[in-house]
Every structure is written in C-alpha cells, then in structure tokens.
C-alpha cells in the first residue's frame, strides 16, 4: 500500500546529517575513513573520532566510537530548529516510542528515539560550525566525499517503517513492488529534495545496510576504487562501480575494517514538486538495481550492521535475490 505523506508534520525534518558507528579498532577505522574514503578528521580523542565531508560546515557527519563490538549506534537527522526537537519529544511521548533527551558533543539539543521497526535515530537542530574545505583542492584525498546524503536500513516490515516516516513528512520518490501490486519491498524516502534521505528494504532487520556520501564526479568515484586497491582494500569493494536504476546513482560500496558498509555515489536527481508521483519498479526487474554492471554479491545483499540491543527479525516478505555468484555460476 502506498504511503500517505503528512503535509503538516508536527516537527520539520530537513536532512540526513550524521551517523554514529561503534568500531573495534578506532585508529584503524579512522585511517580507513580518512585515507581510503577521503573524509576530513575534525577532531579525535581516545574514545571517538569525528569526521566530515569536504563541503560540510557542520562539525561531523560520521562519528566513530571505540567499543568491544561493532554496531550501527544510530542514524542522525537534522530538524529545522530547537523548537522542532521539543515537538519531536512531545511526538515520541504521544506515540509511546522509546526516547531520550541528551547532551552530545558539538551538537545542539538532541533527541534519540527508536522507530516502530527498531531503527535507532538521533535528531538535532544544530552543530558547531567549522570551515568548509571544498576549495582546499590540494587536500582532496581518494573519493573526496563532499557531504553525507542518506541511509539504507534493512527492515523486517517495510510497510510499517514507510508509513511511520511518511507520517513525519517524508515523501517517497521511488519504490519496489511485485506482480502489479503495491505491496512494498523497498521504499526511497526523502525530506531534503533529492531522491532519498532514508531507504527501507525488505530483509532481516533492523540493520543498517549503508550510509552514503556524495562525491564530486565519476572520476572521483573511480579514483576512490583505485586508492582502495592501492592501500590493500580492493577486496573490500563489495559492489560497483555501477549505476542503479533506482535514483540514477553511480555507485561504489566499500566495507570498513569492521565490515560496516559506506557508499560513495554521484548524481541523484531533484525531487521536490508535490505533484510528482513516485517511480515504481518491479522487484523482478534487474534494471532497478543496476542499469549496467554486475549484480550485487551475496555479501552486499545479506550482510549489514546491527543496532545494539535490537533483535534481528525475519522479514514479512520472502524472496531470493539474483546475486553475482548466481550470475557467475558460483555456489
Ligand atoms: Fe545508497
């Protein structure tokens, strides 16, 4: 069933903004995101490393926290003002969601909550401002990621997740469904005016499949793949480069030292006019996943980062995706 976007939500989400990942070797992960991905280290301590993309004026878009086990701690979204954080807290209370107001370094008022399918989310309205480095071309490394763009979450119940976030004002730009029905298998939801800030796909969840940074152009994407190869991370490219049918993104997916997945991509399109309907793709159409290039590997389809304390549940819909291994006849 297609979701109904709430045109007047109780608080204003503006964009995907910051993600916190726990990692088992902080120095090794910092080196990966700085040298192989190309992010800027804003600040580091014994416990945490704060990184950002080159054009970002916000203090951080990726936080790595030292831990005994690797997890996706929470995905972060921005709301427009501090009043929106207060309104979000009222909403969580009324909706009987687990939530907590707390202090986070370099952030304004912050609210953490759990959505109805177990996605751990953090909202904030502001961050410390730091210099944009987009014109420090002499400091560009690897893919030169410019800014965080979106998250993809694997969930056991795409419909429930989609209805919840549409109720908070997110619009669906594209979706996958099966057999002429609108039974939702995957949904691409946005609040910032391009194709997605938050994606839900059917599978064992809740788990974070990836977070994504936009790179300046196709050459940067290829350069990132070359740098990954040169630094010994060639085997950690688990998909791409290729082009998705959905969202038209040119993509490259990398696994970090804890096997968290980060996407570098280029070219999403604008999605703002309210009368524009979502694009429907049949789940059996391989062009939705790649207009060209190889199918994704098994590990791309089935591996993802768990959220701490959230039990992973079997999906309500069952399917066997065609993988690279099937394509190559590897069993
Ligand atoms: Fe993505």
Coordinates of C-alpha atoms and ligand atoms in Angstrom, one line a residue:
X1 CA 0.0 0.0 0.0
X2 CA 1.4 3.4 -1.0
X3 CA 2.2 5.6 2.0
X4 CA 0.4 8.9 2.6
X5 CA 2.8 11.8 3.3
X6 CA 1.7 14.0 6.1
X7 CA 1.7 17.6 4.6
X8 CA 1.9 19.2 8.0
X9 CA 4.0 17.1 10.3
X10 CA 4.4 18.0 14.0
X11 CA 8.2 18.8 13.5
X12 CA 10.3 19.6 10.5
X13 CA 12.9 17.0 9.3
X14 CA 15.4 18.6 7.0
X15 CA 18.0 16.0 6.0
X16 CA 20.2 13.0 6.8
X17 CA 23.1 14.6 8.7
X18 CA 25.2 12.4 10.9
X19 CA 25.7 8.7 11.7
X20 CA 27.4 7.1 14.7
X21 CA 29.2 3.7 14.3
X22 CA 31.0 1.8 17.0
X23 CA 34.3 0.2 15.9
X24 CA 36.7 -2.2 17.5
X25 CA 39.9 -0.5 16.5
X26 CA 39.5 3.3 16.4
X27 CA 42.8 4.1 14.8
X28 CA 42.4 1.6 12.0
X29 CA 38.9 2.8 11.3
X30 CA 40.0 6.5 11.4
X31 CA 42.7 5.7 8.9
X32 CA 40.2 3.9 6.6
X33 CA 37.7 6.8 6.5
X34 CA 40.4 9.4 6.1
X35 CA 42.7 7.7 3.6
X36 CA 40.6 5.1 1.7
X37 CA 37.3 7.1 1.7
X38 CA 38.8 10.6 1.9
X39 CA 36.8 12.2 4.8
X40 CA 38.2 15.0 6.9
X41 CA 39.0 14.4 10.6
X42 CA 37.5 17.3 12.5
X43 CA 38.5 16.1 16.0
X44 CA 39.7 12.9 17.8
X45 CA 40.1 11.6 21.3
X46 CA 40.9 8.2 22.8
X47 CA 37.2 7.4 22.6
X48 CA 35.8 8.9 19.4
X49 CA 36.8 10.4 16.0
X50 CA 34.6 13.0 14.4
X51 CA 34.7 13.2 10.6
X52 CA 33.0 15.3 7.9
X53 CA 32.9 15.7 4.1
X54 CA 34.9 18.4 2.4
X55 CA 32.0 20.8 1.8
X56 CA 30.3 20.3 5.1
X57 CA 30.2 23.3 7.6
X58 CA 28.8 21.1 10.3
X59 CA 31.3 19.6 12.8
X60 CA 30.7 16.0 12.0
X61 CA 28.7 13.7 9.7
X62 CA 30.4 10.5 10.8
X63 CA 31.3 9.7 14.4
X64 CA 33.4 6.6 15.2
X65 CA 33.2 5.4 18.8
X66 CA 35.6 2.8 20.3
X67 CA 33.8 -0.3 21.5
X68 CA 34.2 -4.0 22.1
X69 CA 31.7 -4.8 19.4
X70 CA 31.0 -3.2 16.1
X71 CA 27.5 -1.8 15.8
X72 CA 25.5 0.9 14.0
X73 CA 24.8 3.0 17.0
X74 CA 22.3 5.5 15.5
X75 CA 21.5 7.3 12.3
X76 CA 21.2 11.1 12.6
X77 CA 18.7 13.5 11.0
X78 CA 18.5 17.3 11.3
X79 CA 15.4 19.1 12.3
X80 CA 14.9 22.8 11.4
X81 CA 15.0 24.5 14.9
X82 CA 15.3 23.7 18.6
X83 CA 11.5 24.0 18.8
X84 CA 11.3 21.1 16.4
X85 CA 13.4 19.0 18.9
X86 CA 10.9 19.9 21.6
X87 CA 8.0 19.0 19.3
X88 CA 9.7 15.7 18.4
X89 CA 10.0 14.8 22.1
X90 CA 6.2 15.5 22.5
X91 CA 5.5 13.3 19.5
X92 CA 7.6 10.4 20.9
X93 CA 5.8 10.6 24.2
X94 CA 2.4 10.6 22.5
X95 CA 3.3 7.8 20.1
X96 CA 4.7 5.7 23.1
X97 CA 8.1 5.4 21.5
X98 CA 11.3 4.9 23.5
X99 CA 13.2 8.2 23.6
X100 CA 15.8 10.2 25.5
X101 CA 16.9 13.8 25.5
X102 CA 20.7 14.1 26.0
X103 CA 23.8 16.2 25.5
X104 CA 26.0 15.3 22.6
X105 CA 29.4 17.0 22.0
X106 CA 29.3 19.7 19.3
X107 CA 25.5 19.4 18.9
X108 CA 22.6 21.5 19.9
X109 CA 19.5 20.0 21.6
X110 CA 19.5 16.3 20.8
X111 CA 16.8 13.6 21.0
X112 CA 17.4 9.9 20.5
X113 CA 14.5 7.6 19.7
X114 CA 13.6 4.2 18.4
X115 CA 11.2 4.0 15.4
X116 CA 8.5 1.2 15.3
X117 CA 10.8 -1.2 13.5
X118 CA 13.8 -0.7 15.8
X119 CA 15.8 1.8 13.8
X120 CA 17.8 3.9 16.3
X121 CA 17.6 7.5 15.4
X122 CA 19.0 10.8 16.6
X123 CA 17.7 14.2 15.9
X124 CA 19.4 17.5 16.4
X125 CA 18.8 21.1 15.3
X126 CA 22.3 22.4 15.1
X127 CA 26.0 21.7 15.3
X128 CA 29.3 23.6 15.8
X129 CA 30.2 25.3 12.6
X130 CA 33.6 24.6 11.1
X131 CA 35.3 25.8 7.8
X132 CA 34.2 24.3 4.6
X133 CA 37.1 22.7 2.9
X134 CA 35.6 22.3 -0.6
X135 CA 38.1 24.7 -2.2
X136 CA 41.1 23.2 -0.4
X137 CA 41.7 21.1 -3.5
X138 CA 45.2 20.4 -2.5
X139 CA 43.9 18.4 0.5
X140 CA 41.5 16.2 -1.5
X141 CA 42.0 12.5 -0.9
X142 CA 40.6 9.4 -2.6
X143 CA 36.9 10.0 -3.5
X144 CA 36.9 13.5 -1.9
X145 CA 33.4 12.9 -0.4
X146 CA 31.6 16.2 -0.1
X147 CA 28.6 15.5 2.2
X148 CA 26.6 12.8 3.8
X149 CA 23.4 12.1 1.8
X150 CA 21.4 9.1 3.0
X151 CA 21.0 5.8 4.9
X152 CA 19.7 2.4 3.8
X153 CA 18.1 0.3 6.5
X154 CA 17.1 -3.3 6.2
X155 CA 13.8 -3.9 7.9
X156 CA 11.5 -6.9 8.5
X157 CA 8.5 -4.6 7.8
X158 CA 8.9 -2.1 5.0
X159 CA 5.2 -1.0 5.2
X160 CA 5.3 -0.1 8.9
X161 CA 8.6 1.7 8.5
X162 CA 7.4 3.6 5.5
X163 CA 4.1 4.6 7.0
X164 CA 5.8 5.9 10.1
X165 CA 8.3 8.2 8.3
X166 CA 5.7 9.3 5.8
X167 CA 3.6 10.4 8.8
X168 CA 6.6 12.6 9.7
X169 CA 6.5 14.3 6.3
X170 CA 8.9 12.2 4.3
X171 CA 8.0 11.7 0.6
X172 CA 8.5 8.5 -1.4
X173 CA 10.4 9.1 -4.6
X174 CA 10.7 5.5 -5.8
X175 CA 9.7 2.1 -4.6
X176 CA 9.8 -1.6 -5.4
X177 CA 6.8 -3.9 -5.5
X178 CA 5.8 -7.2 -7.1
X179 CA 3.2 -8.6 -9.5
X180 CA 1.2 -5.5 -10.3
X181 CA 0.6 -4.9 -6.6
X182 CA 1.7 -2.1 -4.4
X183 CA 3.0 -4.4 -1.6
X184 CA 6.1 -2.5 -0.6
X185 CA 9.5 -4.3 -0.8
X186 CA 11.7 -1.3 -0.8
X187 CA 11.0 2.5 -0.3
X188 CA 13.1 5.5 -1.0
X189 CA 12.0 8.4 1.3
X190 CA 13.2 12.0 1.2
X191 CA 12.9 15.2 3.1
X192 CA 15.7 17.4 1.5
X193 CA 14.6 17.5 -2.1
X194 CA 16.6 14.8 -3.8
X195 CA 15.6 11.1 -4.2
X196 CA 16.3 9.9 -0.7
X197 CA 17.4 10.5 2.9
X198 CA 16.2 7.2 4.2
X199 CA 15.7 3.9 2.4
X200 CA 14.0 0.8 3.8
X201 CA 14.5 -2.5 2.1
X202 CA 13.0 -5.9 3.0
X203 CA 15.2 -8.3 4.9
X204 CA 16.4 -9.5 8.3
X205 CA 16.2 -6.3 10.4
X206 CA 16.6 -3.9 11.8
X207 CA 20.1 -3.5 10.4
X208 CA 22.0 -0.6 8.8
X209 CA 22.9 -1.6 5.3
X210 CA 24.9 1.5 4.5
X211 CA 25.4 5.2 4.9
X212 CA 26.3 7.3 1.8
X213 CA 28.5 10.3 0.9
X214 CA 28.2 12.2 -2.4
X215 CA 31.4 12.6 -4.4
X216 CA 32.0 15.4 -6.9
X217 CA 32.0 13.4 -10.1
X218 CA 32.5 10.0 -11.7
X219 CA 36.3 10.4 -11.8
X220 CA 36.4 10.8 -8.0
X221 CA 34.5 7.5 -7.7
X222 CA 37.0 5.6 -9.9
X223 CA 39.9 7.3 -8.1
X224 CA 38.4 6.0 -4.8
X225 CA 38.4 2.5 -6.2
X226 CA 42.0 2.9 -7.3
X227 CA 43.0 4.2 -3.9
X228 CA 41.2 1.3 -2.1
X229 CA 43.1 -1.1 -4.3
X230 CA 46.4 0.6 -3.8
X231 CA 46.0 0.6 0.0
X232 CA 45.1 -3.0 0.2
X233 CA 41.3 -2.6 0.4
X234 CA 40.5 -3.8 -3.1
X235 CA 38.7 -6.9 -1.7
X236 CA 36.6 -4.6 0.5
X237 CA 34.7 -3.2 -2.5
X238 CA 31.6 -5.3 -2.3
X239 CA 29.7 -3.7 -5.2
X240 CA 30.5 -1.5 -8.1
X241 CA 31.3 0.7 -9.7
X242 CA 27.9 0.6 -11.5
X243 CA 24.7 2.6 -11.9
X244 CA 21.5 2.0 -10.1
X245 CA 18.2 2.2 -12.0
X246 CA 16.6 3.5 -8.8
X247 CA 17.8 7.0 -8.1
X248 CA 20.1 7.0 -11.1
X249 CA 23.2 6.9 -8.8
X250 CA 26.6 6.0 -10.0
X251 CA 27.8 3.9 -7.0
X252 CA 30.7 2.3 -5.2
X253 CA 30.3 0.4 -2.0
X254 CA 33.2 -0.2 0.4
X255 CA 33.4 -2.3 3.7
X256 CA 35.4 -0.8 6.6
X257 CA 37.6 -2.7 8.9
X258 CA 34.6 -3.8 11.0
X259 CA 32.6 -4.6 7.8
X260 CA 30.3 -1.5 8.1
X261 CA 29.4 -0.5 4.6
X262 CA 29.9 3.0 3.2
X263 CA 28.6 4.1 -0.2
X264 CA 30.3 6.7 -2.4
X265 CA 28.0 7.9 -5.2
X266 CA 27.3 10.6 -7.7
X267 CA 24.2 12.0 -9.4
X268 CA 20.9 11.9 -7.7
X269 CA 18.1 13.9 -9.2
X270 CA 15.9 16.6 -7.7
X271 CA 12.6 15.5 -6.2
X272 CA 10.6 18.5 -4.9
X273 CA 7.4 19.2 -6.8
X274 CA 4.5 17.8 -4.8
X275 CA 2.5 16.5 -7.8
X276 CA 5.3 14.2 -9.0
X277 CA 4.4 10.6 -8.4
X278 CA 6.9 8.0 -7.1
X279 CA 8.6 5.7 -9.7
X280 CA 7.5 2.1 -9.3
X281 CA 9.9 -0.7 -10.1
X282 CA 9.1 -4.4 -10.1
X283 CA 11.3 -6.4 -7.8
X284 CA 12.0 -8.8 -10.7
X285 CA 13.4 -6.0 -12.9
X286 CA 17.2 -6.2 -12.7
X287 CA 17.5 -2.7 -14.1
X288 CA 16.2 -1.3 -10.8
X289 CA 19.4 -2.5 -9.1
X290 CA 21.8 -1.9 -12.0
X291 CA 21.3 -0.2 -15.4
X292 CA 24.7 -1.7 -16.2
X293 CA 27.3 -3.6 -14.4
X294 CA 27.3 -6.9 -12.5
X295 CA 24.6 -7.9 -9.9
X296 CA 25.5 -7.4 -6.3
X297 CA 27.4 -10.0 -4.4
X298 CA 25.8 -12.2 -1.7
X299 CA 27.6 -10.3 1.0
X300 CA 26.2 -7.0 -0.3
X301 CA 22.6 -8.4 -0.2
X302 CA 22.8 -10.3 3.1
X303 CA 25.4 -8.6 5.4
X304 CA 24.6 -5.4 7.3
X305 CA 25.4 -3.7 10.7
X306 CA 23.2 -4.5 13.6
X307 CA 21.9 -1.8 16.1
X308 CA 22.9 -2.5 19.7
X309 CA 20.1 -4.2 21.7
X310 CA 17.8 -4.6 18.7
X311 CA 16.8 -8.2 18.0
X312 CA 17.0 -9.0 14.3
X313 CA 13.7 -10.4 12.9
X314 CA 12.8 -12.4 9.8
X315 CA 11.2 -10.3 7.1
X316 CA 7.5 -10.4 6.4
X317 CA 8.1 -10.9 2.7
X318 CA 10.4 -13.6 1.3
X319 CA 12.5 -13.5 -1.8
X320 CA 15.8 -14.8 -3.2
X321 CA 17.7 -12.1 -5.0
X322 CA 19.8 -12.9 -8.0
X323 CA 23.4 -12.4 -6.9
X324 CA 26.8 -12.0 -8.6
X325 CA 27.5 -15.6 -7.5
X326 CA 24.4 -16.8 -9.3
X327 CA 25.4 -14.9 -12.4
X328 CA 28.9 -16.4 -12.4
X329 CA 27.7 -19.9 -11.5
X330 CA 29.5 -19.9 -8.2
X331 CA 27.8 -21.9 -5.4
Ligands
LIG1 FE1 22.6 4.3 -1.1

